[in-house]
Amino acid sequence: MTTTLIRGRLLSFHRAPMAIEDSAAYTYESDGALLVADGRIKTSGTYATVKAEAADDIVEIDHRPHLIVPGFIDTHLHFPQMQVMASYAANLLEWLNTYTFPEECRFVETAHAERIASRFFDEMVRHGTTTAAAYCTVHKASADAFFAEALRRDMRMIAGKVMMDRNAPQGLLDTPQMGYDETRAVIRDWHGKGRNHVAITPRFAITSTPEQMDVAKSLVHEFPDLHVQTHLSENRDEIAFTCELYPEATDYTDVYARYGLLGPKSLFGHCIHLSDREADVMCETGSVAVFCPTSNLFLGSGLFPLRALNRREKPVRTSVASDIGGGTSYSMLKTLDEAYKILQLQGERLNPFDSFFMMTRGNAEALSLVDRIGTLEAGTDADFIVLNMAATPAMALRAEVVNSLADELFLLQTMGDDRAIVETYVAGKPAKAALAAA
Ligand code: GUN
Ligand code: ZN
C-alpha cells in the first residue's frame, strides 16, 4: 500500500456559511497536507503535523501555491445528452421532442452507450467533478455501460436506468413490467459494486403512466435506501400537461407524493415554479430541490428561487447541478457562476464561500453521502481537486490583485472552467494526469 502526502492550501467546510465573514464554517490551511492511502484520506491538517505523522518512505506531491478542495459533486445530469448540448430550441418540451428523445434512442446500441460513457467520465475528471447523480436512458445497456465505466475508474457515482412508457418515441419506451424488471436487474448487477449507487429513475410524470408510477412506488418500497431522481416543475407547459395527465392530483408535487416518491433520498430536478403548498410538502418529506442554473437559463425555464426556498419557515433542502445536456457546461465553476447571476436578477446574494460549500459539502449532504465525500476530513474518500486561480492569461492578470481567499474563490468561480482544474484525485489517484497520458 503506497501512502502519498499531498501538499497545498486546503479548504473544507463544516457547515453552510451564514455570511461571507463566517470563517467558522470552514477550515483553511495556508500550508496544509493530506495523507492518502487505500483510496482514503488518512490525515488532514497543517503540513508540519501531517508530515510528522507520516513514515519516511512516503511519496510527496507538492501542489503549492494551488488550492485543494473536495472534488465537485453534480447532483443532476444526463450522460446520454453529451451530443444534445447546444441544441437550438424555444423551450423544454420542444427541446426534448426535437433533439433529446431522438438522440437518446441511439443508446439502444451498446457500443454507442459505451463510447459516450467513456467520454462522459473523461469530462467529469477534466472538470473536477468526482461524483454525479446521472440519468442513463431507458435502455438497460446504457446503465450497464455507465456503471461499468464508473467501476473501472473507481468513481463514486449515482445513476439509474430511466423508466418511461409514454409520450416519447417508440424506441425510448419500456413498459411498467420492463421498468420494474430492468431496474431490479440494474440494482442486482451494480448497486454497491465498487462505489456505484443505483437510483430509481422515473423520468418525469409526463413520460410515465399511472401504472408505471405504481411500479416506481413498489421499487421505493422494496429498496427504501436507494436514491430516487426525477424532474419537477421546470416549465409552465410541462406543469399544465402533467396536471392534465393526473387530474386527481392537487398539483405536480402531489403526483409524486401519491406514488410515495418524496423523501430524504429523493432528488427533484428544477423545482422552479413550486407553490407554497408544494414547497411545504418538499420540506416535510426532506426532499431535495435541485437547482440547475445553466439549463434553466438556456431553456428559458425560469429563475430558481434559492433564497426564497432557504428562508421559508419550512425550508426546502436544495442542491446544485449542471443538468447536462439542458445545461451548457460540464464545469461546476461555470454552473455556480450562472447561479450567482440568477440570484443577482432576484436581488439576492451568493457569496463565494456559499458557492464552494454548495459544490462540495452542500451537495454531499443533499445526497446523504457526507460521511464519504464532500469534505477533506480524515476517513472519507480521497476525492479532491487542485485549483489554479491563474490558469489562463486573463485569470493570471486578475489574480495579481487578489488579496483574500474570498477573492480567489470568486475569481475561480467567475472566470474558471476545466483549465483551472490542475488535477482531479479520484480515490487518491491523479486521474486528470492519467487522461493526458492516455
Ligand atoms: N424533463 C424530463 N426529461 C428532461 C431532460 O432530459 N432534461 C430536462 N432539463 N428536463 C427534463
Ligand atoms: Zn434533467
mmCIF file of C-alpha atoms in Angstrom, residues 5-381:
data_model
loop_
_atom_site.group_PDB
_atom_site.id
_atom_site.type_symbol
_atom_site.label_atom_id
_atom_site.label_comp_id
_atom_site.label_asym_id
_atom_site.label_seq_id
_atom_site.Cartn_x
_atom_site.Cartn_y
_atom_site.Cartn_z
ATOM 1 C CA LEU A 5 1.367 13.093 1.085
ATOM 2 C CA ILE A 6 -0.266 15.846 -0.922
ATOM 3 C CA ARG A 7 0.757 19.381 -0.045
ATOM 4 C CA GLY A 8 -1.098 22.587 -0.867
ATOM 5 C CA ARG A 9 -3.520 25.102 0.571
ATOM 6 C CA LEU A 10 -6.620 23.267 1.882
ATOM 7 C CA LEU A 11 -10.257 24.379 2.115
ATOM 8 C CA SER A 12 -13.021 22.177 3.553
ATOM 9 C CA PHE A 13 -16.427 23.083 5.012
ATOM 10 C CA HIS A 14 -18.030 22.015 8.315
ATOM 11 C CA ARG A 15 -21.421 23.549 7.564
ATOM 12 C CA ALA A 16 -23.129 26.118 5.333
ATOM 13 C CA PRO A 17 -21.594 29.584 5.776
ATOM 14 C CA MET A 18 -24.072 32.101 7.163
ATOM 15 C CA ALA A 19 -22.260 35.126 5.731
ATOM 16 C CA ILE A 20 -19.112 35.932 3.775
ATOM 17 C CA GLU A 21 -17.203 36.572 7.014
ATOM 18 C CA ASP A 22 -18.404 33.309 8.671
ATOM 19 C CA SER A 23 -14.971 31.687 8.854
ATOM 20 C CA ALA A 24 -16.144 29.156 11.468
ATOM 21 C CA ALA A 25 -17.990 27.374 8.641
ATOM 22 C CA TYR A 26 -14.754 26.060 7.141
ATOM 23 C CA THR A 27 -11.145 25.124 7.773
ATOM 24 C CA TYR A 28 -8.491 26.785 5.638
ATOM 25 C CA GLU A 29 -4.859 25.674 5.883
ATOM 26 C CA SER A 30 -2.439 28.016 4.135
ATOM 27 C CA ASP A 31 0.252 25.292 4.243
ATOM 28 C CA GLY A 32 -1.732 22.102 4.508
ATOM 29 C CA ALA A 33 -1.401 18.463 3.581
ATOM 30 C CA LEU A 34 -3.416 15.310 3.129
ATOM 31 C CA LEU A 35 -2.066 11.858 3.828
ATOM 32 C CA VAL A 36 -3.717 9.432 1.419
ATOM 33 C CA ALA A 37 -3.673 5.632 1.378
ATOM 34 C CA ASP A 38 -6.034 2.936 0.181
ATOM 35 C CA GLY A 39 -8.305 5.452 -1.532
ATOM 36 C CA ARG A 40 -8.973 7.315 1.716
ATOM 37 C CA ILE A 41 -7.802 10.466 3.431
ATOM 38 C CA LYS A 42 -5.901 9.207 6.482
ATOM 39 C CA THR A 43 -4.897 12.560 7.929
ATOM 40 C CA SER A 44 -5.676 16.156 7.062
ATOM 41 C CA GLY A 45 -4.093 19.231 8.618
ATOM 42 C CA THR A 46 -1.085 21.517 8.527
ATOM 43 C CA TYR A 47 1.869 20.274 6.520
ATOM 44 C CA ALA A 48 4.016 20.184 9.661
ATOM 45 C CA THR A 49 1.636 17.942 11.626
ATOM 46 C CA VAL A 50 0.809 15.633 8.729
ATOM 47 C CA LYS A 51 4.472 15.282 7.776
ATOM 48 C CA ALA A 52 5.386 14.490 11.390
ATOM 49 C CA GLU A 53 2.892 11.597 11.391
ATOM 50 C CA ALA A 54 3.971 10.172 8.048
ATOM 51 C CA ALA A 55 6.501 7.389 7.554
ATOM 52 C CA ASP A 56 9.840 8.219 5.898
ATOM 53 C CA ASP A 57 9.191 6.379 2.633
ATOM 54 C CA ILE A 58 6.018 8.196 1.560
ATOM 55 C CA VAL A 59 5.645 9.788 -1.851
ATOM 56 C CA GLU A 60 5.213 13.560 -1.540
ATOM 57 C CA ILE A 61 3.425 15.683 -4.165
ATOM 58 C CA ASP A 62 3.685 19.437 -3.803
ATOM 59 C CA HIS A 63 0.811 21.419 -5.327
ATOM 60 C CA ARG A 64 1.745 24.776 -3.794
ATOM 61 C CA PRO A 65 0.675 27.520 -4.431
ATOM 62 C CA HIS A 66 -2.572 25.931 -5.575
ATOM 63 C CA LEU A 67 -5.761 25.370 -3.603
ATOM 64 C CA ILE A 68 -7.046 21.872 -2.743
ATOM 65 C CA VAL A 69 -10.794 21.422 -2.214
ATOM 66 C CA PRO A 70 -13.043 18.341 -2.174
ATOM 67 C CA GLY A 71 -13.989 17.032 -5.626
ATOM 68 C CA PHE A 72 -17.019 18.777 -7.075
ATOM 69 C CA ILE A 73 -20.360 16.971 -6.867
ATOM 70 C CA ASP A 74 -23.009 17.319 -9.578
ATOM 71 C CA THR A 75 -26.464 16.276 -8.370
ATOM 72 C CA HIS A 76 -28.330 16.078 -11.697
ATOM 73 C CA LEU A 77 -27.225 15.382 -15.254
ATOM 74 C CA HIS A 78 -27.921 13.142 -18.234
ATOM 75 C CA PHE A 79 -24.851 11.332 -19.551
ATOM 76 C CA PRO A 80 -26.607 10.369 -22.854
ATOM 77 C CA GLN A 81 -27.080 14.058 -23.674
ATOM 78 C CA MET A 82 -23.441 14.921 -24.387
ATOM 79 C CA GLN A 83 -24.363 15.325 -28.061
ATOM 80 C CA VAL A 84 -27.567 17.198 -27.238
ATOM 81 C CA MET A 85 -25.766 20.124 -25.579
ATOM 82 C CA ALA A 86 -26.061 23.317 -27.635
ATOM 83 C CA SER A 87 -29.286 22.311 -29.434
ATOM 84 C CA TYR A 88 -31.364 25.281 -30.579
ATOM 85 C CA ALA A 89 -34.891 25.092 -29.086
ATOM 86 C CA ALA A 90 -37.503 27.531 -27.802
ATOM 87 C CA ASN A 91 -38.364 25.657 -24.624
ATOM 88 C CA LEU A 92 -38.153 22.386 -22.682
ATOM 89 C CA LEU A 93 -40.812 20.332 -24.477
ATOM 90 C CA GLU A 94 -39.592 21.344 -27.955
ATOM 91 C CA TRP A 95 -36.020 20.590 -26.904
ATOM 92 C CA LEU A 96 -36.980 17.151 -25.571
ATOM 93 C CA ASN A 97 -39.063 16.153 -28.590
ATOM 94 C CA THR A 98 -36.843 17.588 -31.310
ATOM 95 C CA TYR A 99 -33.352 16.728 -30.097
ATOM 96 C CA THR A 100 -33.205 14.851 -26.826
ATOM 97 C CA PHE A 101 -35.521 11.917 -27.379
ATOM 98 C CA PRO A 102 -34.134 11.104 -30.867
ATOM 99 C CA GLU A 103 -30.577 11.276 -29.504
ATOM 100 C CA GLU A 104 -31.373 9.020 -26.556
ATOM 101 C CA CYS A 105 -32.806 6.420 -28.988
ATOM 102 C CA ARG A 106 -29.216 5.827 -30.176
ATOM 103 C CA PHE A 107 -28.378 4.243 -26.825
ATOM 104 C CA VAL A 108 -30.100 1.053 -27.894
ATOM 105 C CA GLU A 109 -26.652 0.339 -29.399
ATOM 106 C CA THR A 110 -24.336 -0.930 -26.671
ATOM 107 C CA ALA A 111 -21.209 0.244 -28.495
ATOM 108 C CA HIS A 112 -22.578 3.798 -28.650
ATOM 109 C CA ALA A 113 -23.501 3.745 -24.936
ATOM 110 C CA GLU A 114 -20.011 2.508 -24.062
ATOM 111 C CA ARG A 115 -18.273 5.141 -26.165
ATOM 112 C CA ILE A 116 -20.307 8.005 -24.688
ATOM 113 C CA ALA A 117 -19.921 6.654 -21.135
ATOM 114 C CA SER A 118 -16.153 6.674 -21.536
ATOM 115 C CA ARG A 119 -16.188 10.222 -22.898
ATOM 116 C CA PHE A 120 -18.522 11.293 -20.110
ATOM 117 C CA PHE A 121 -16.127 10.164 -17.391
ATOM 118 C CA ASP A 122 -13.266 11.901 -19.178
ATOM 119 C CA GLU A 123 -15.207 15.181 -19.000
ATOM 120 C CA MET A 124 -16.097 14.684 -15.345
ATOM 121 C CA VAL A 125 -12.435 14.200 -14.474
ATOM 122 C CA ARG A 126 -11.324 17.083 -16.699
ATOM 123 C CA HIS A 127 -13.792 19.422 -14.960
ATOM 124 C CA GLY A 128 -13.052 18.274 -11.404
ATOM 125 C CA THR A 129 -16.374 16.516 -10.797
ATOM 126 C CA THR A 130 -15.768 13.331 -8.830
ATOM 127 C CA THR A 131 -19.375 12.342 -8.074
ATOM 128 C CA ALA A 132 -22.540 12.824 -10.129
ATOM 129 C CA ALA A 133 -26.173 11.748 -9.982
ATOM 130 C CA ALA A 134 -26.831 10.714 -13.564
ATOM 131 C CA TYR A 135 -29.749 9.671 -15.716
ATOM 132 C CA CYS A 136 -28.991 6.949 -18.231
ATOM 133 C CA THR A 137 -31.565 6.169 -20.951
ATOM 134 C CA VAL A 138 -34.454 3.732 -20.914
ATOM 135 C CA HIS A 139 -32.117 1.021 -22.220
ATOM 136 C CA LYS A 140 -30.626 -1.215 -19.544
ATOM 137 C CA ALA A 141 -27.431 -1.371 -21.598
ATOM 138 C CA SER A 142 -26.931 2.368 -21.063
ATOM 139 C CA ALA A 143 -26.884 1.812 -17.293
ATOM 140 C CA ASP A 144 -24.566 -1.182 -17.719
ATOM 141 C CA ALA A 145 -22.168 0.949 -19.778
ATOM 142 C CA PHE A 146 -22.266 3.772 -17.241
ATOM 143 C CA PHE A 147 -21.689 1.647 -14.157
ATOM 144 C CA ALA A 148 -19.004 -0.485 -15.807
ATOM 145 C CA GLU A 149 -17.049 2.670 -16.616
ATOM 146 C CA ALA A 150 -17.579 4.106 -13.106
ATOM 147 C CA LEU A 151 -16.299 0.838 -11.649
ATOM 148 C CA ARG A 152 -13.288 0.803 -13.957
ATOM 149 C CA ARG A 153 -12.375 4.333 -12.838
ATOM 150 C CA ASP A 154 -13.278 3.717 -9.188
ATOM 151 C CA MET A 155 -15.544 6.787 -9.076
ATOM 152 C CA ARG A 156 -18.460 7.236 -6.658
ATOM 153 C CA MET A 157 -21.488 7.608 -8.900
ATOM 154 C CA ILE A 158 -25.257 7.543 -8.590
ATOM 155 C CA ALA A 159 -27.257 6.602 -11.693
ATOM 156 C CA GLY A 160 -30.416 4.971 -12.886
ATOM 157 C CA LYS A 161 -31.989 3.316 -15.873
ATOM 158 C CA VAL A 162 -34.721 5.748 -16.882
ATOM 159 C CA MET A 163 -38.300 4.476 -16.720
ATOM 160 C CA MET A 164 -40.611 5.970 -19.371
ATOM 161 C CA ASP A 165 -43.602 4.304 -21.030
ATOM 162 C CA ARG A 166 -45.494 7.077 -22.871
ATOM 163 C CA ASN A 167 -45.225 10.428 -24.674
ATOM 164 C CA ALA A 168 -41.900 9.644 -26.338
ATOM 165 C CA PRO A 169 -40.758 7.791 -29.492
ATOM 166 C CA GLN A 170 -41.312 4.025 -29.557
ATOM 167 C CA GLY A 171 -37.573 3.377 -29.349
ATOM 168 C CA LEU A 172 -37.479 5.116 -25.983
ATOM 169 C CA LEU A 173 -40.347 3.357 -24.224
ATOM 170 C CA ASP A 174 -40.376 0.487 -21.778
ATOM 171 C CA THR A 175 -43.496 -0.897 -20.061
ATOM 172 C CA PRO A 176 -44.365 -0.894 -16.376
ATOM 173 C CA GLN A 177 -43.170 -4.504 -16.126
ATOM 174 C CA MET A 178 -39.926 -3.828 -18.047
ATOM 175 C CA GLY A 179 -39.286 -0.735 -15.949
ATOM 176 C CA TYR A 180 -39.633 -2.856 -12.829
ATOM 177 C CA ASP A 181 -37.653 -5.874 -14.034
ATOM 178 C CA GLU A 182 -34.815 -3.902 -15.580
ATOM 179 C CA THR A 183 -34.469 -1.523 -12.641
ATOM 180 C CA ARG A 184 -34.252 -4.559 -10.357
ATOM 181 C CA ALA A 185 -31.664 -6.106 -12.671
ATOM 182 C CA VAL A 186 -29.581 -2.915 -12.598
ATOM 183 C CA ILE A 187 -29.768 -2.868 -8.789
ATOM 184 C CA ARG A 188 -28.730 -6.543 -8.660
ATOM 185 C CA ASP A 189 -25.867 -6.063 -11.107
ATOM 186 C CA TRP A 190 -24.458 -2.744 -9.916
ATOM 187 C CA HIS A 191 -25.652 -1.362 -6.594
ATOM 188 C CA GLY A 192 -22.825 -1.451 -4.060
ATOM 189 C CA LYS A 193 -20.365 -2.773 -6.638
ATOM 190 C CA GLY A 194 -17.241 -0.620 -6.341
ATOM 191 C CA ARG A 195 -18.528 2.838 -5.473
ATOM 192 C CA ASN A 196 -21.764 2.570 -7.506
ATOM 193 C CA HIS A 197 -25.185 3.615 -6.219
ATOM 194 C CA VAL A 198 -28.325 2.846 -8.226
ATOM 195 C CA ALA A 199 -31.155 5.395 -8.255
ATOM 196 C CA ILE A 200 -34.809 4.656 -9.033
ATOM 197 C CA THR A 201 -35.378 6.941 -12.029
ATOM 198 C CA PRO A 202 -38.849 7.593 -13.447
ATOM 199 C CA ARG A 203 -38.004 10.364 -15.961
ATOM 200 C CA PHE A 204 -40.990 12.601 -15.064
ATOM 201 C CA ALA A 205 -44.757 12.294 -14.700
ATOM 202 C CA ILE A 206 -45.383 13.121 -18.378
ATOM 203 C CA THR A 207 -43.481 10.067 -19.621
ATOM 204 C CA SER A 208 -44.812 7.551 -17.076
ATOM 205 C CA THR A 209 -48.323 6.092 -16.981
ATOM 206 C CA PRO A 210 -50.014 5.731 -13.593
ATOM 207 C CA GLU A 211 -49.224 2.009 -13.903
ATOM 208 C CA GLN A 212 -45.523 2.760 -14.218
ATOM 209 C CA MET A 213 -45.672 5.219 -11.326
ATOM 210 C CA ASP A 214 -47.110 2.341 -9.286
ATOM 211 C CA VAL A 215 -44.040 0.328 -10.240
ATOM 212 C CA ALA A 216 -41.777 3.159 -9.085
ATOM 213 C CA LYS A 217 -43.692 3.171 -5.807
ATOM 214 C CA SER A 218 -43.123 -0.576 -5.386
ATOM 215 C CA LEU A 219 -39.409 -0.199 -6.085
ATOM 216 C CA VAL A 220 -39.094 2.567 -3.472
ATOM 217 C CA HIS A 221 -40.925 0.315 -1.029
ATOM 218 C CA GLU A 222 -38.635 -2.630 -1.771
ATOM 219 C CA PHE A 223 -35.434 -0.568 -1.803
ATOM 220 C CA PRO A 224 -36.012 2.269 0.685
ATOM 221 C CA ASP A 225 -32.301 3.158 0.914
ATOM 222 C CA LEU A 226 -31.913 3.922 -2.783
ATOM 223 C CA HIS A 227 -31.966 7.417 -4.220
ATOM 224 C CA VAL A 228 -34.947 8.455 -6.329
ATOM 225 C CA GLN A 229 -34.492 11.023 -9.094
ATOM 226 C CA THR A 230 -36.981 12.719 -11.373
ATOM 227 C CA HIS A 231 -37.999 16.155 -12.706
ATOM 228 C CA LEU A 232 -40.483 18.566 -11.143
ATOM 229 C CA SER A 233 -41.914 21.953 -12.053
ATOM 230 C CA GLU A 234 -39.379 23.074 -14.650
ATOM 231 C CA ASN A 235 -41.600 24.735 -17.247
ATOM 232 C CA ARG A 236 -45.160 26.143 -17.299
ATOM 233 C CA ASP A 237 -46.319 23.989 -20.245
ATOM 234 C CA GLU A 238 -44.834 20.887 -18.612
ATOM 235 C CA ILE A 239 -46.749 21.660 -15.402
ATOM 236 C CA ALA A 240 -50.048 22.175 -17.279
ATOM 237 C CA PHE A 241 -49.615 18.930 -19.257
ATOM 238 C CA THR A 242 -48.801 16.988 -16.070
ATOM 239 C CA CYS A 243 -51.919 18.300 -14.331
ATOM 240 C CA GLU A 244 -53.996 17.207 -17.378
ATOM 241 C CA LEU A 245 -52.488 13.717 -17.234
ATOM 242 C CA TYR A 246 -53.061 13.361 -13.484
ATOM 243 C CA PRO A 247 -56.338 15.275 -12.888
ATOM 244 C CA GLU A 248 -56.839 13.688 -9.470
ATOM 245 C CA ALA A 249 -53.597 15.219 -8.120
ATOM 246 C CA THR A 250 -53.722 18.584 -6.317
ATOM 247 C CA ASP A 251 -50.623 19.790 -8.181
ATOM 248 C CA TYR A 252 -47.424 18.446 -9.805
ATOM 249 C CA THR A 253 -45.720 17.596 -6.484
ATOM 250 C CA ASP A 254 -48.834 15.733 -5.393
ATOM 251 C CA VAL A 255 -48.446 13.391 -8.374
ATOM 252 C CA TYR A 256 -45.136 12.164 -6.949
ATOM 253 C CA ALA A 257 -46.470 12.238 -3.370
ATOM 254 C CA ARG A 258 -49.336 9.938 -4.352
ATOM 255 C CA TYR A 259 -46.812 7.381 -5.556
ATOM 256 C CA GLY A 260 -44.635 7.609 -2.449
ATOM 257 C CA LEU A 261 -41.721 9.169 -4.301
ATOM 258 C CA LEU A 262 -40.963 12.017 -1.872
ATOM 259 C CA GLY A 263 -38.346 11.599 0.842
ATOM 260 C CA PRO A 264 -34.838 12.453 2.034
ATOM 261 C CA LYS A 265 -33.165 10.381 -0.730
ATOM 262 C CA SER A 266 -35.354 11.939 -3.467
ATOM 263 C CA LEU A 267 -33.824 14.451 -5.885
ATOM 264 C CA PHE A 268 -36.195 16.630 -7.889
ATOM 265 C CA GLY A 269 -34.595 18.400 -10.841
ATOM 266 C CA HIS A 270 -35.548 22.066 -11.315
ATOM 267 C CA CYS A 271 -38.463 22.909 -8.918
ATOM 268 C CA ILE A 272 -38.617 26.449 -10.290
ATOM 269 C CA HIS A 273 -42.352 27.114 -10.043
ATOM 270 C CA LEU A 274 -43.442 25.359 -6.823
ATOM 271 C CA SER A 275 -46.443 26.725 -4.938
ATOM 272 C CA ASP A 276 -46.235 27.290 -1.179
ATOM 273 C CA ARG A 277 -48.165 24.091 -0.645
ATOM 274 C CA GLU A 278 -45.694 22.141 -2.756
ATOM 275 C CA ALA A 279 -42.684 23.676 -1.005
ATOM 276 C CA ASP A 280 -44.230 22.751 2.363
ATOM 277 C CA VAL A 281 -44.553 19.131 1.241
ATOM 278 C CA MET A 282 -40.968 19.125 -0.053
ATOM 279 C CA CYS A 283 -39.813 20.383 3.368
ATOM 280 C CA GLU A 284 -41.938 17.982 5.376
ATOM 281 C CA THR A 285 -40.632 14.978 3.430
ATOM 282 C CA GLY A 286 -36.984 16.132 3.371
ATOM 283 C CA SER A 287 -36.993 16.032 -0.441
ATOM 284 C CA VAL A 288 -34.269 17.886 -2.350
ATOM 285 C CA ALA A 289 -34.922 20.602 -4.965
ATOM 286 C CA VAL A 290 -32.055 20.591 -7.488
ATOM 287 C CA PHE A 291 -31.016 23.990 -8.888
ATOM 288 C CA CYS A 292 -29.735 23.713 -12.496
ATOM 289 C CA PRO A 293 -28.642 27.259 -13.402
ATOM 290 C CA THR A 294 -27.188 26.927 -16.904
ATOM 291 C CA SER A 295 -30.049 24.706 -18.043
ATOM 292 C CA ASN A 296 -32.736 26.948 -16.583
ATOM 293 C CA LEU A 297 -31.292 29.947 -18.429
ATOM 294 C CA PHE A 298 -30.596 28.065 -21.670
ATOM 295 C CA LEU A 299 -34.108 26.586 -21.924
ATOM 296 C CA GLY A 300 -35.685 29.801 -20.617
ATOM 297 C CA SER A 301 -37.327 27.811 -17.835
ATOM 298 C CA GLY A 302 -37.131 30.479 -15.133
ATOM 299 C CA LEU A 303 -35.156 31.728 -12.140
ATOM 300 C CA PHE A 304 -34.792 29.163 -9.339
ATOM 301 C CA PRO A 305 -35.868 30.858 -6.074
ATOM 302 C CA LEU A 306 -32.926 29.568 -3.999
ATOM 303 C CA ARG A 307 -33.122 32.129 -1.230
ATOM 304 C CA ALA A 308 -36.912 32.028 -1.023
ATOM 305 C CA LEU A 309 -36.707 28.238 -0.549
ATOM 306 C CA ASN A 310 -33.893 28.589 2.036
ATOM 307 C CA ARG A 311 -35.633 31.326 4.022
ATOM 308 C CA ARG A 312 -39.091 29.772 4.354
ATOM 309 C CA GLU A 313 -40.431 28.856 7.750
ATOM 310 C CA LYS A 314 -40.390 25.368 6.256
ATOM 311 C CA PRO A 315 -37.109 25.497 4.305
ATOM 312 C CA VAL A 316 -36.609 23.190 1.343
ATOM 313 C CA ARG A 317 -33.347 21.235 1.045
ATOM 314 C CA THR A 318 -31.507 22.271 -2.121
ATOM 315 C CA SER A 319 -28.530 21.203 -4.204
ATOM 316 C CA VAL A 320 -26.915 22.443 -7.416
ATOM 317 C CA ALA A 321 -26.258 20.697 -10.727
ATOM 318 C CA SER A 322 -25.188 21.071 -14.341
ATOM 319 C CA ASP A 323 -28.161 19.248 -15.922
ATOM 320 C CA ILE A 324 -26.082 18.245 -18.932
ATOM 321 C CA GLY A 325 -27.325 18.427 -21.742
ATOM 322 C CA GLY A 326 -30.047 21.010 -21.000
ATOM 323 C CA GLY A 327 -27.168 22.588 -19.131
ATOM 324 C CA THR A 328 -24.445 24.200 -21.179
ATOM 325 C CA SER A 329 -21.285 23.412 -19.215
ATOM 326 C CA TYR A 330 -19.714 20.405 -17.521
ATOM 327 C CA SER A 331 -17.981 22.805 -15.153
ATOM 328 C CA MET A 332 -19.404 23.250 -11.671
ATOM 329 C CA LEU A 333 -17.437 26.532 -11.540
ATOM 330 C CA LYS A 334 -19.387 27.801 -14.558
ATOM 331 C CA THR A 335 -22.581 26.386 -13.050
ATOM 332 C CA LEU A 336 -22.084 28.446 -9.874
ATOM 333 C CA ASP A 337 -21.130 31.476 -11.964
ATOM 334 C CA GLU A 338 -24.581 31.287 -13.573
ATOM 335 C CA ALA A 339 -26.212 30.573 -10.187
ATOM 336 C CA TYR A 340 -24.688 33.813 -8.935
ATOM 337 C CA LYS A 341 -26.243 35.722 -11.838
ATOM 338 C CA ILE A 342 -29.670 34.140 -11.275
ATOM 339 C CA LEU A 343 -29.549 35.342 -7.678
ATOM 340 C CA GLN A 344 -28.411 38.799 -8.812
ATOM 341 C CA LEU A 345 -31.528 39.036 -11.006
ATOM 342 C CA GLN A 346 -33.635 38.334 -7.914
ATOM 343 C CA GLY A 347 -31.847 40.974 -5.826
ATOM 344 C CA GLU A 348 -30.192 38.204 -3.765
ATOM 345 C CA ARG A 349 -26.543 37.396 -2.974
ATOM 346 C CA LEU A 350 -24.476 34.243 -3.398
ATOM 347 C CA ASN A 351 -21.096 34.697 -1.764
ATOM 348 C CA PRO A 352 -18.134 32.602 -2.942
ATOM 349 C CA PHE A 353 -17.960 30.580 0.281
ATOM 350 C CA ASP A 354 -21.601 29.652 -0.248
ATOM 351 C CA SER A 355 -20.807 28.566 -3.803
ATOM 352 C CA PHE A 356 -17.860 26.391 -2.800
ATOM 353 C CA PHE A 357 -19.889 24.925 0.060
ATOM 354 C CA MET A 358 -22.694 24.061 -2.378
ATOM 355 C CA MET A 359 -20.411 22.348 -4.919
ATOM 356 C CA THR A 360 -18.783 20.219 -2.206
ATOM 357 C CA ARG A 361 -20.232 19.528 1.226
ATOM 358 C CA GLY A 362 -23.667 21.003 0.434
ATOM 359 C CA ASN A 363 -24.215 18.626 -2.466
ATOM 360 C CA ALA A 364 -22.802 15.723 -0.424
ATOM 361 C CA GLU A 365 -25.356 16.471 2.305
ATOM 362 C CA ALA A 366 -28.127 16.631 -0.296
ATOM 363 C CA LEU A 367 -27.088 13.158 -1.496
ATOM 364 C CA SER A 368 -26.822 11.867 2.107
ATOM 365 C CA LEU A 369 -23.187 10.996 1.353
ATOM 366 C CA VAL A 370 -21.312 13.479 3.540
ATOM 367 C CA ASP A 371 -19.758 10.646 5.552
ATOM 368 C CA ARG A 372 -17.886 9.635 2.367
ATOM 369 C CA ILE A 373 -17.455 12.706 0.095
ATOM 370 C CA GLY A 374 -17.640 16.488 0.017
ATOM 371 C CA THR A 375 -15.018 17.307 2.656
ATOM 372 C CA LEU A 376 -11.298 16.765 3.301
ATOM 373 C CA GLU A 377 -11.945 15.055 6.619
ATOM 374 C CA ALA A 378 -9.895 12.047 7.686
ATOM 375 C CA GLY A 379 -11.659 8.764 6.983
ATOM 376 C CA THR A 380 -13.511 9.995 3.895
ATOM 377 C CA ASP A 381 -12.849 9.046 0.274
#
